[in-house]
Amino acid sequence: MFAVIKTGGKQYSVAAGDTITVMALEGAAGDKVSFGEVLFVETDGGAKVGAPLVAGASVTGEIAEQARSPKTLSFKKRRRQNSKRKRGHRQDLTIVRITGIEAGA
């Protein structure tokens, strides 16, 4: 059984036991989270495709840790102008362990 969920403006294909990295969610390590925006669910009995969401379906998970992405550098140089700029950025991320998929009605 697997599902396609939407969170943080992105779509993720998940199954029970998977670990995914998503944009920052509220909560600490060990907290339970639920994803209600389920776009597709595949079960042993068949598949349910949402239009746009599957009614009654949800995916539950547990926050494994709050992390940050590797540093991304933005370097701009204007040649012959003695001008340059270097900026760094680290995105806040949440690592979620999927515990279950509820197919709904």
PDB file of N, CA and C in Angstrom:
ATOM      1  N   MET A   1       0.852  -1.173   0.000  1.00  0.00           N
ATOM      2  CA  MET A   1       0.000   0.000   0.000  1.00  0.00           C
ATOM      3  C   MET A   1       0.896   1.234   0.000  1.00  0.00           C
ATOM      4  N   PHE A   2       0.582   2.180  -0.857  1.00  0.00           N
ATOM      5  CA  PHE A   2       1.306   3.454  -0.846  1.00  0.00           C
ATOM      6  C   PHE A   2       0.349   4.579  -1.191  1.00  0.00           C
ATOM      7  N   ALA A   3       0.804   5.793  -0.961  1.00  0.00           N
ATOM      8  CA  ALA A   3      -0.024   6.971  -1.202  1.00  0.00           C
ATOM      9  C   ALA A   3       0.852   8.101  -1.713  1.00  0.00           C
ATOM     10  N   VAL A   4       0.199   9.072  -2.338  1.00  0.00           N
ATOM     11  CA  VAL A   4       0.868  10.301  -2.769  1.00  0.00           C
ATOM     12  C   VAL A   4       0.252  11.425  -1.957  1.00  0.00           C
ATOM     13  N   ILE A   5       1.098  12.120  -1.191  1.00  0.00           N
ATOM     14  CA  ILE A   5       0.619  13.217  -0.343  1.00  0.00           C
ATOM     15  C   ILE A   5       1.215  14.531  -0.819  1.00  0.00           C
ATOM     16  N   LYS A   6       0.579  15.613  -0.391  1.00  0.00           N
ATOM     17  CA  LYS A   6       1.061  16.949  -0.729  1.00  0.00           C
ATOM     18  C   LYS A   6       1.292  17.706   0.567  1.00  0.00           C
ATOM     19  N   THR A   7       2.514  18.228   0.725  1.00  0.00           N
ATOM     20  CA  THR A   7       2.836  19.054   1.877  1.00  0.00           C
ATOM     21  C   THR A   7       3.963  19.993   1.500  1.00  0.00           C
ATOM     22  N   GLY A   8       3.891  21.217   1.955  1.00  0.00           N
ATOM     23  CA  GLY A   8       4.932  22.192   1.667  1.00  0.00           C
ATOM     24  C   GLY A   8       5.041  22.536   0.192  1.00  0.00           C
ATOM     25  N   GLY A   9       3.940  22.387  -0.559  1.00  0.00           N
ATOM     26  CA  GLY A   9       3.953  22.714  -1.977  1.00  0.00           C
ATOM     27  C   GLY A   9       4.592  21.651  -2.854  1.00  0.00           C
ATOM     28  N   LYS A  10       4.918  20.484  -2.268  1.00  0.00           N
ATOM     29  CA  LYS A  10       5.531  19.405  -3.037  1.00  0.00           C
ATOM     30  C   LYS A  10       4.741  18.127  -2.823  1.00  0.00           C
ATOM     31  N   GLN A  11       4.921  17.156  -3.710  1.00  0.00           N
ATOM     32  CA  GLN A  11       4.240  15.879  -3.618  1.00  0.00           C
ATOM     33  C   GLN A  11       5.252  14.786  -3.303  1.00  0.00           C
ATOM     34  N   TYR A  12       4.835  13.860  -2.443  1.00  0.00           N
ATOM     35  CA  TYR A  12       5.708  12.773  -2.014  1.00  0.00           C
ATOM     36  C   TYR A  12       4.964  11.454  -2.135  1.00  0.00           C
ATOM     37  N   SER A  13       5.618  10.430  -2.667  1.00  0.00           N
ATOM     38  CA  SER A  13       5.079   9.076  -2.710  1.00  0.00           C
ATOM     39  C   SER A  13       5.585   8.362  -1.459  1.00  0.00           C
ATOM     40  N   VAL A  14       4.659   7.877  -0.617  1.00  0.00           N
ATOM     41  CA  VAL A  14       5.055   7.303   0.666  1.00  0.00           C
ATOM     42  C   VAL A  14       4.402   5.948   0.877  1.00  0.00           C
ATOM     43  N   ALA A  15       5.061   5.126   1.674  1.00  0.00           N
ATOM     44  CA  ALA A  15       4.529   3.847   2.128  1.00  0.00           C
ATOM     45  C   ALA A  15       4.831   3.748   3.621  1.00  0.00           C
ATOM     46  N   ALA A  16       4.157   2.826   4.301  1.00  0.00           N
ATOM     47  CA  ALA A  16       4.382   2.657   5.732  1.00  0.00           C
ATOM     48  C   ALA A  16       5.829   2.236   5.969  1.00  0.00           C
ATOM     49  N   GLY A  17       6.484   2.902   6.917  1.00  0.00           N
ATOM     50  CA  GLY A  17       7.877   2.606   7.226  1.00  0.00           C
ATOM     51  C   GLY A  17       8.871   3.507   6.506  1.00  0.00           C
ATOM     52  N   ASP A  18       8.426   4.276   5.532  1.00  0.00           N
ATOM     53  CA  ASP A  18       9.324   5.184   4.802  1.00  0.00           C
ATOM     54  C   ASP A  18       9.731   6.369   5.675  1.00  0.00           C
ATOM     55  N   THR A  19      10.868   6.957   5.346  1.00  0.00           N
ATOM     56  CA  THR A  19      11.324   8.188   5.977  1.00  0.00           C
ATOM     57  C   THR A  19      11.451   9.243   4.889  1.00  0.00           C
ATOM     58  N   ILE A  20      10.769  10.379   5.075  1.00  0.00           N
ATOM     59  CA  ILE A  20      10.816  11.444   4.072  1.00  0.00           C
ATOM     60  C   ILE A  20      11.302  12.734   4.724  1.00  0.00           C
ATOM     61  N   THR A  21      11.877  13.596   3.911  1.00  0.00           N
ATOM     62  CA  THR A  21      12.337  14.908   4.359  1.00  0.00           C
ATOM     63  C   THR A  21      11.444  15.957   3.718  1.00  0.00           C
ATOM     64  N   VAL A  22      10.739  16.717   4.548  1.00  0.00           N
ATOM     65  CA  VAL A  22       9.798  17.724   4.059  1.00  0.00           C
ATOM     66  C   VAL A  22      10.192  19.089   4.595  1.00  0.00           C
ATOM     67  N   MET A  23       9.541  20.118   4.087  1.00  0.00           N
ATOM     68  CA  MET A  23       9.769  21.459   4.602  1.00  0.00           C
ATOM     69  C   MET A  23       9.338  21.510   6.072  1.00  0.00           C
ATOM     70  N   ALA A  24       9.830  22.472   6.817  1.00  0.00           N
ATOM     71  CA  ALA A  24       9.668  22.527   8.273  1.00  0.00           C
ATOM     72  C   ALA A  24       8.209  22.427   8.697  1.00  0.00           C
ATOM     73  N   LEU A  25       7.961  21.523   9.650  1.00  0.00           N
ATOM     74  CA  LEU A  25       6.656  21.361  10.275  1.00  0.00           C
ATOM     75  C   LEU A  25       6.792  21.704  11.757  1.00  0.00           C
ATOM     76  N   GLU A  26       5.694  22.143  12.365  1.00  0.00           N
ATOM     77  CA  GLU A  26       5.688  22.444  13.794  1.00  0.00           C
ATOM     78  C   GLU A  26       5.767  21.143  14.581  1.00  0.00           C
ATOM     79  N   GLY A  27       6.522  21.146  15.658  1.00  0.00           N
ATOM     80  CA  GLY A  27       6.584  19.983  16.537  1.00  0.00           C
ATOM     81  C   GLY A  27       8.011  19.594  16.842  1.00  0.00           C
ATOM     82  N   ALA A  28       8.130  18.731  17.848  1.00  0.00           N
ATOM     83  CA  ALA A  28       9.441  18.238  18.266  1.00  0.00           C
ATOM     84  C   ALA A  28       9.567  16.769  17.890  1.00  0.00           C
ATOM     85  N   ALA A  29      10.759  16.235  18.059  1.00  0.00           N
ATOM     86  CA  ALA A  29      10.989  14.828  17.752  1.00  0.00           C
ATOM     87  C   ALA A  29      10.083  13.959  18.618  1.00  0.00           C
ATOM     88  N   GLY A  30       9.427  12.988  17.986  1.00  0.00           N
ATOM     89  CA  GLY A  30       8.499  12.101  18.687  1.00  0.00           C
ATOM     90  C   GLY A  30       7.048  12.500  18.550  1.00  0.00           C
ATOM     91  N   ASP A  31       6.763  13.720  18.096  1.00  0.00           N
ATOM     92  CA  ASP A  31       5.383  14.167  17.922  1.00  0.00           C
ATOM     93  C   ASP A  31       4.744  13.477  16.724  1.00  0.00           C
ATOM     94  N   LYS A  32       3.432  13.282  16.806  1.00  0.00           N
ATOM     95  CA  LYS A  32       2.673  12.675  15.718  1.00  0.00           C
ATOM     96  C   LYS A  32       2.205  13.770  14.761  1.00  0.00           C
ATOM     97  N   VAL A  33       2.232  13.475  13.460  1.00  0.00           N
ATOM     98  CA  VAL A  33       1.721  14.401  12.450  1.00  0.00           C
ATOM     99  C   VAL A  33       0.771  13.636  11.539  1.00  0.00           C
ATOM    100  N   SER A  34      -0.162  14.364  10.954  1.00  0.00           N
ATOM    101  CA  SER A  34      -1.121  13.761  10.037  1.00  0.00           C
ATOM    102  C   SER A  34      -1.180  14.609   8.770  1.00  0.00           C
ATOM    103  N   PHE A  35      -1.142  13.941   7.638  1.00  0.00           N
ATOM    104  CA  PHE A  35      -1.226  14.617   6.344  1.00  0.00           C
ATOM    105  C   PHE A  35      -2.608  14.327   5.754  1.00  0.00           C
ATOM    106  N   GLY A  36      -3.414  15.360   5.604  1.00  0.00           N
ATOM    107  CA  GLY A  36      -4.777  15.196   5.096  1.00  0.00           C
ATOM    108  C   GLY A  36      -4.898  15.359   3.606  1.00  0.00           C
ATOM    109  N   GLU A  37      -3.917  15.983   2.977  1.00  0.00           N
ATOM    110  CA  GLU A  37      -3.972  16.197   1.536  1.00  0.00           C
ATOM    111  C   GLU A  37      -3.402  14.975   0.822  1.00  0.00           C
ATOM    112  N   VAL A  38      -4.254  13.959   0.624  1.00  0.00           N
ATOM    113  CA  VAL A  38      -3.850  12.729  -0.046  1.00  0.00           C
ATOM    114  C   VAL A  38      -4.400  12.765  -1.462  1.00  0.00           C
ATOM    115  N   LEU A  39      -3.516  12.675  -2.447  1.00  0.00           N
ATOM    116  CA  LEU A  39      -3.912  12.782  -3.846  1.00  0.00           C
ATOM    117  C   LEU A  39      -4.199  11.434  -4.482  1.00  0.00           C
ATOM    118  N   PHE A  40      -3.567  10.360  -3.957  1.00  0.00           N
ATOM    119  CA  PHE A  40      -3.700   9.042  -4.562  1.00  0.00           C
ATOM    120  C   PHE A  40      -3.424   7.988  -3.497  1.00  0.00           C
ATOM    121  N   VAL A  41      -4.227   6.922  -3.493  1.00  0.00           N
ATOM    122  CA  VAL A  41      -4.000   5.807  -2.576  1.00  0.00           C
ATOM    123  C   VAL A  41      -4.090   4.515  -3.366  1.00  0.00           C
ATOM    124  N   GLU A  42      -3.076   3.641  -3.209  1.00  0.00           N
ATOM    125  CA  GLU A  42      -3.080   2.331  -3.851  1.00  0.00           C
ATOM    126  C   GLU A  42      -3.149   1.288  -2.754  1.00  0.00           C
ATOM    127  N   THR A  43      -4.173   0.420  -2.820  1.00  0.00           N
ATOM    128  CA  THR A  43      -4.340  -0.641  -1.835  1.00  0.00           C
ATOM    129  C   THR A  43      -4.372  -1.979  -2.560  1.00  0.00           C
ATOM    130  N   ASP A  44      -4.527  -3.050  -1.777  1.00  0.00           N
ATOM    131  CA  ASP A  44      -4.621  -4.377  -2.382  1.00  0.00           C
ATOM    132  C   ASP A  44      -5.876  -4.499  -3.243  1.00  0.00           C
ATOM    133  N   GLY A  45      -6.942  -3.785  -2.847  1.00  0.00           N
ATOM    134  CA  GLY A  45      -8.200  -3.853  -3.584  1.00  0.00           C
ATOM    135  C   GLY A  45      -8.254  -2.969  -4.819  1.00  0.00           C
ATOM    136  N   GLY A  46      -7.284  -2.128  -5.045  1.00  0.00           N
ATOM    137  CA  GLY A  46      -7.289  -1.231  -6.195  1.00  0.00           C
ATOM    138  C   GLY A  46      -6.701   0.111  -5.836  1.00  0.00           C
ATOM    139  N   ALA A  47      -7.006   1.085  -6.687  1.00  0.00           N
ATOM    140  CA  ALA A  47      -6.442   2.421  -6.507  1.00  0.00           C
ATOM    141  C   ALA A  47      -7.566   3.441  -6.428  1.00  0.00           C
ATOM    142  N   LYS A  48      -7.318   4.483  -5.631  1.00  0.00           N
ATOM    143  CA  LYS A  48      -8.253   5.600  -5.528  1.00  0.00           C
ATOM    144  C   LYS A  48      -7.514   6.858  -5.936  1.00  0.00           C
ATOM    145  N   VAL A  49      -8.044   7.538  -6.930  1.00  0.00           N
ATOM    146  CA  VAL A  49      -7.448   8.779  -7.413  1.00  0.00           C
ATOM    147  C   VAL A  49      -8.355   9.919  -6.989  1.00  0.00           C
ATOM    148  N   GLY A  50      -7.791  10.927  -6.365  1.00  0.00           N
ATOM    149  CA  GLY A  50      -8.562  12.059  -5.898  1.00  0.00           C
ATOM    150  C   GLY A  50      -8.822  13.067  -6.994  1.00  0.00           C
ATOM    151  N   ALA A  51      -9.878  13.847  -6.764  1.00  0.00           N
ATOM    152  CA  ALA A  51     -10.211  14.896  -7.718  1.00  0.00           C
ATOM    153  C   ALA A  51     -10.564  16.171  -6.960  1.00  0.00           C
ATOM    154  N   PRO A  52      -9.649  16.895  -6.367  1.00  0.00           N
ATOM    155  CA  PRO A  52      -8.204  16.694  -6.335  1.00  0.00           C
ATOM    156  C   PRO A  52      -7.725  15.816  -5.183  1.00  0.00           C
ATOM    157  N   LEU A  53      -8.555  15.628  -4.111  1.00  0.00           N
ATOM    158  CA  LEU A  53      -8.117  14.854  -2.952  1.00  0.00           C
ATOM    159  C   LEU A  53      -8.973  13.614  -2.779  1.00  0.00           C
ATOM    160  N   VAL A  54      -8.420  12.563  -2.196  1.00  0.00           N
ATOM    161  CA  VAL A  54      -9.168  11.354  -1.877  1.00  0.00           C
ATOM    162  C   VAL A  54      -9.939  11.615  -0.591  1.00  0.00           C
ATOM    163  N   ALA A  55     -11.259  11.451  -0.648  1.00  0.00           N
ATOM    164  CA  ALA A  55     -12.111  11.749   0.505  1.00  0.00           C
ATOM    165  C   ALA A  55     -11.856  10.760   1.634  1.00  0.00           C
ATOM    166  N   GLY A  56     -11.632  11.277   2.836  1.00  0.00           N
ATOM    167  CA  GLY A  56     -11.467  10.447   4.014  1.00  0.00           C
ATOM    168  C   GLY A  56     -10.098   9.811   4.180  1.00  0.00           C
ATOM    169  N   ALA A  57      -9.206   9.999   3.254  1.00  0.00           N
ATOM    170  CA  ALA A  57      -7.878   9.386   3.341  1.00  0.00           C
ATOM    171  C   ALA A  57      -6.935  10.278   4.133  1.00  0.00           C
ATOM    172  N   SER A  58      -6.028   9.637   4.872  1.00  0.00           N
ATOM    173  CA  SER A  58      -5.017  10.386   5.602  1.00  0.00           C
ATOM    174  C   SER A  58      -3.776   9.518   5.776  1.00  0.00           C
ATOM    175  N   VAL A  59      -2.660  10.185   5.982  1.00  0.00           N
ATOM    176  CA  VAL A  59      -1.389   9.507   6.219  1.00  0.00           C
ATOM    177  C   VAL A  59      -0.853  10.027   7.545  1.00  0.00           C
ATOM    178  N   THR A  60      -0.465   9.115   8.425  1.00  0.00           N
ATOM    179  CA  THR A  60       0.062   9.507   9.720  1.00  0.00           C
ATOM    180  C   THR A  60       1.557   9.218   9.783  1.00  0.00           C
ATOM    181  N   GLY A  61       2.241  10.007  10.582  1.00  0.00           N
ATOM    182  CA  GLY A  61       3.676   9.828  10.727  1.00  0.00           C
ATOM    183  C   GLY A  61       4.154  10.350  12.059  1.00  0.00           C
ATOM    184  N   GLU A  62       5.437  10.177  12.285  1.00  0.00           N
ATOM    185  CA  GLU A  62       6.068  10.622  13.515  1.00  0.00           C
ATOM    186  C   GLU A  62       7.306  11.428  13.146  1.00  0.00           C
ATOM    187  N   ILE A  63       7.479  12.577  13.783  1.00  0.00           N
ATOM    188  CA  ILE A  63       8.646  13.415  13.503  1.00  0.00           C
ATOM    189  C   ILE A  63       9.882  12.729  14.084  1.00  0.00           C
ATOM    190  N   ALA A  64      10.837  12.405  13.211  1.00  0.00           N
ATOM    191  CA  ALA A  64      12.075  11.777  13.657  1.00  0.00           C
ATOM    192  C   ALA A  64      13.038  12.838  14.173  1.00  0.00           C
ATOM    193  N   GLU A  65      13.175  13.939  13.425  1.00  0.00           N
ATOM    194  CA  GLU A  65      14.045  15.027  13.880  1.00  0.00           C
ATOM    195  C   GLU A  65      13.790  16.289  13.081  1.00  0.00           C
ATOM    196  N   GLN A  66      14.163  17.416  13.671  1.00  0.00           N
ATOM    197  CA  GLN A  66      14.159  18.698  12.984  1.00  0.00           C
ATOM    198  C   GLN A  66      15.601  18.931  12.528  1.00  0.00           C
ATOM    199  N   ALA A  67      15.798  19.226  11.253  1.00  0.00           N
ATOM    200  CA  ALA A  67      17.156  19.344  10.718  1.00  0.00           C
ATOM    201  C   ALA A  67      17.251  20.577   9.828  1.00  0.00           C
ATOM    202  N   ARG A  68      18.433  20.790   9.294  1.00  0.00           N
ATOM    203  CA  ARG A  68      18.663  21.881   8.346  1.00  0.00           C
ATOM    204  C   ARG A  68      19.405  21.316   7.146  1.00  0.00           C
ATOM    205  N   SER A  69      19.140  21.905   5.998  1.00  0.00           N
ATOM    206  CA  SER A  69      19.775  21.437   4.771  1.00  0.00           C
ATOM    207  C   SER A  69      21.238  21.864   4.731  1.00  0.00           C
ATOM    208  N   PRO A  70      22.033  21.260   3.838  1.00  0.00           N
ATOM    209  CA  PRO A  70      23.398  21.757   3.653  1.00  0.00           C
ATOM    210  C   PRO A  70      23.367  23.200   3.162  1.00  0.00           C
ATOM    211  N   LYS A  71      24.407  23.929   3.446  1.00  0.00           N
ATOM    212  CA  LYS A  71      24.447  25.341   3.085  1.00  0.00           C
ATOM    213  C   LYS A  71      24.494  25.520   1.569  1.00  0.00           C
ATOM    214  N   THR A  72      23.660  26.403   1.070  1.00  0.00           N
ATOM    215  CA  THR A  72      23.641  26.774  -0.336  1.00  0.00           C
ATOM    216  C   THR A  72      24.253  28.161  -0.446  1.00  0.00           C
ATOM    217  N   LEU A  73      25.271  28.303  -1.278  1.00  0.00           N
ATOM    218  CA  LEU A  73      25.949  29.588  -1.433  1.00  0.00           C
ATOM    219  C   LEU A  73      25.480  30.289  -2.691  1.00  0.00           C
ATOM    220  N   SER A  74      25.276  31.591  -2.563  1.00  0.00           N
ATOM    221  CA  SER A  74      24.938  32.438  -3.699  1.00  0.00           C
ATOM    222  C   SER A  74      26.065  33.460  -3.831  1.00  0.00           C
ATOM    223  N   PHE A  75      26.836  33.332  -4.900  1.00  0.00           N
ATOM    224  CA  PHE A  75      27.988  34.208  -5.100  1.00  0.00           C
ATOM    225  C   PHE A  75      27.791  34.978  -6.390  1.00  0.00           C
ATOM    226  N   LYS A  76      27.865  36.299  -6.305  1.00  0.00           N
ATOM    227  CA  LYS A  76      27.721  37.148  -7.479  1.00  0.00           C
ATOM    228  C   LYS A  76      28.948  38.033  -7.597  1.00  0.00           C
ATOM    229  N   LYS A  77      29.498  38.075  -8.787  1.00  0.00           N
ATOM    230  CA  LYS A  77      30.684  38.898  -9.026  1.00  0.00           C
ATOM    231  C   LYS A  77      30.466  39.703 -10.298  1.00  0.00           C
ATOM    232  N   ARG A  78      30.753  40.963 -10.193  1.00  0.00           N
ATOM    233  CA  ARG A  78      30.675  41.835 -11.364  1.00  0.00           C
ATOM    234  C   ARG A  78      32.105  42.110 -11.800  1.00  0.00           C
ATOM    235  N   ARG A  79      32.494  41.536 -12.920  1.00  0.00           N
ATOM    236  CA  ARG A  79      33.891  41.630 -13.330  1.00  0.00           C
ATOM    237  C   ARG A  79      34.274  43.063 -13.667  1.00  0.00           C
ATOM    238  N   ARG A  80      35.496  43.344 -13.359  1.00  0.00           N
ATOM    239  CA  ARG A  80      36.108  44.660 -13.575  1.00  0.00           C
ATOM    240  C   ARG A  80      35.425  45.780 -12.782  1.00  0.00           C
ATOM    241  N   GLN A  81      34.594  45.455 -11.813  1.00  0.00           N
ATOM    242  CA  GLN A  81      33.915  46.488 -11.023  1.00  0.00           C
ATOM    243  C   GLN A  81      34.355  46.468  -9.557  1.00  0.00           C
ATOM    244  N   ASN A  82      35.215  45.512  -9.203  1.00  0.00           N
ATOM    245  CA  ASN A  82      35.630  45.330  -7.818  1.00  0.00           C
ATOM    246  C   ASN A  82      34.407  45.180  -6.914  1.00  0.00           C
ATOM    247  N   SER A  83      33.448  44.382  -7.387  1.00  0.00           N
ATOM    248  CA  SER A  83      32.207  44.202  -6.655  1.00  0.00           C
ATOM    249  C   SER A  83      31.867  42.723  -6.611  1.00  0.00           C
ATOM    250  N   LYS A  84      31.625  42.223  -5.419  1.00  0.00           N
ATOM    251  CA  LYS A  84      31.193  40.840  -5.284  1.00  0.00           C
ATOM    252  C   LYS A  84      30.343  40.709  -4.027  1.00  0.00           C
ATOM    253  N   ARG A  85      29.492  39.670  -4.019  1.00  0.00           N
ATOM    254  CA  ARG A  85      28.611  39.436  -2.885  1.00  0.00           C
ATOM    255  C   ARG A  85      28.479  37.930  -2.678  1.00  0.00           C
ATOM    256  N   LYS A  86      28.604  37.507  -1.444  1.00  0.00           N
ATOM    257  CA  LYS A  86      28.477  36.093  -1.104  1.00  0.00           C
ATOM    258  C   LYS A  86      27.469  35.970   0.030  1.00  0.00           C
ATOM    259  N   ARG A  87      26.437  35.165  -0.206  1.00  0.00           N
ATOM    260  CA  ARG A  87      25.412  34.932   0.801  1.00  0.00           C
ATOM    261  C   ARG A  87      25.162  33.440   0.924  1.00  0.00           C
ATOM    262  N   GLY A  88      24.899  32.996   2.119  1.00  0.00           N
ATOM    263  CA  GLY A  88      24.602  31.591   2.352  1.00  0.00           C
ATOM    264  C   GLY A  88      23.181  31.424   2.880  1.00  0.00           C
ATOM    265  N   HIS A  89      22.634  30.229   2.671  1.00  0.00           N
ATOM    266  CA  HIS A  89      21.274  29.951   3.116  1.00  0.00           C
ATOM    267  C   HIS A  89      21.160  28.483   3.512  1.00  0.00           C
ATOM    268  N   ARG A  90      20.471  28.208   4.623  1.00  0.00           N
ATOM    269  CA  ARG A  90      20.174  26.842   5.039  1.00  0.00           C
ATOM    270  C   ARG A  90      18.682  26.751   5.293  1.00  0.00           C
ATOM    271  N   GLN A  91      18.022  25.807   4.624  1.00  0.00           N
ATOM    272  CA  GLN A  91      16.574  25.624   4.737  1.00  0.00           C
ATOM    273  C   GLN A  91      16.261  24.749   5.943  1.00  0.00           C
ATOM    274  N   ASP A  92      15.212  25.100   6.697  1.00  0.00           N
ATOM    275  CA  ASP A  92      14.763  24.265   7.807  1.00  0.00           C
ATOM    276  C   ASP A  92      13.969  23.084   7.250  1.00  0.00           C
ATOM    277  N   LEU A  93      14.279  21.877   7.723  1.00  0.00           N
ATOM    278  CA  LEU A  93      13.649  20.656   7.240  1.00  0.00           C
ATOM    279  C   LEU A  93      13.141  19.836   8.418  1.00  0.00           C
ATOM    280  N   THR A  94      12.177  18.962   8.132  1.00  0.00           N
ATOM    281  CA  THR A  94      11.673  18.021   9.117  1.00  0.00           C
ATOM    282  C   THR A  94      11.763  16.627   8.520  1.00  0.00           C
ATOM    283  N   ILE A  95      12.339  15.702   9.267  1.00  0.00           N
ATOM    284  CA  ILE A  95      12.425  14.309   8.825  1.00  0.00           C
ATOM    285  C   ILE A  95      11.282  13.554   9.494  1.00  0.00           C
ATOM    286  N   VAL A  96      10.408  12.951   8.656  1.00  0.00           N
ATOM    287  CA  VAL A  96       9.198  12.291   9.138  1.00  0.00           C
ATOM    288  C   VAL A  96       9.252  10.804   8.786  1.00  0.00           C
ATOM    289  N   ARG A  97       8.933   9.957   9.772  1.00  0.00           N
ATOM    290  CA  ARG A  97       8.834   8.511   9.552  1.00  0.00           C
ATOM    291  C   ARG A  97       7.347   8.176   9.421  1.00  0.00           C
ATOM    292  N   ILE A  98       6.951   7.633   8.281  1.00  0.00           N
ATOM    293  CA  ILE A  98       5.542   7.321   8.017  1.00  0.00           C
ATOM    294  C   ILE A  98       5.151   6.069   8.807  1.00  0.00           C
ATOM    295  N   THR A  99       4.049   6.166   9.582  1.00  0.00           N
ATOM    296  CA  THR A  99       3.623   5.047  10.415  1.00  0.00           C
ATOM    297  C   THR A  99       2.404   4.336   9.855  1.00  0.00           C
ATOM    298  N   GLY A 100       1.553   5.026   9.104  1.00  0.00           N
ATOM    299  CA  GLY A 100       0.359   4.357   8.596  1.00  0.00           C
ATOM    300  C   GLY A 100      -0.351   5.151   7.527  1.00  0.00           C
ATOM    301  N   ILE A 101      -1.137   4.417   6.730  1.00  0.00           N
ATOM    302  CA  ILE A 101      -1.930   5.023   5.659  1.00  0.00           C
ATOM    303  C   ILE A 101      -3.373   4.578   5.846  1.00  0.00           C
ATOM    304  N   GLU A 102      -4.288   5.537   5.913  1.00  0.00           N
ATOM    305  CA  GLU A 102      -5.707   5.272   6.043  1.00  0.00           C
ATOM    306  C   GLU A 102      -6.363   5.573   4.704  1.00  0.00           C
ATOM    307  N   ALA A 103      -6.951   4.568   4.061  1.00  0.00           N
ATOM    308  CA  ALA A 103      -7.482   4.720   2.707  1.00  0.00           C
ATOM    309  C   ALA A 103      -8.777   5.496   2.648  1.00  0.00           C
ATOM    310  N   GLY A 104      -9.533   5.553   3.727  1.00  0.00           N
ATOM    311  CA  GLY A 104     -10.788   6.273   3.722  1.00  0.00           C
ATOM    312  C   GLY A 104     -11.923   5.421   3.188  1.00  0.00           C
ATOM    313  N   ALA A 105     -13.047   6.081   2.917  1.00  0.00           N
ATOM    314  CA  ALA A 105     -14.249   5.356   2.479  1.00  0.00           C
ATOM    315  C   ALA A 105     -14.198   4.938   1.041  1.00  0.00           C
TER     316      ALA A 105
END
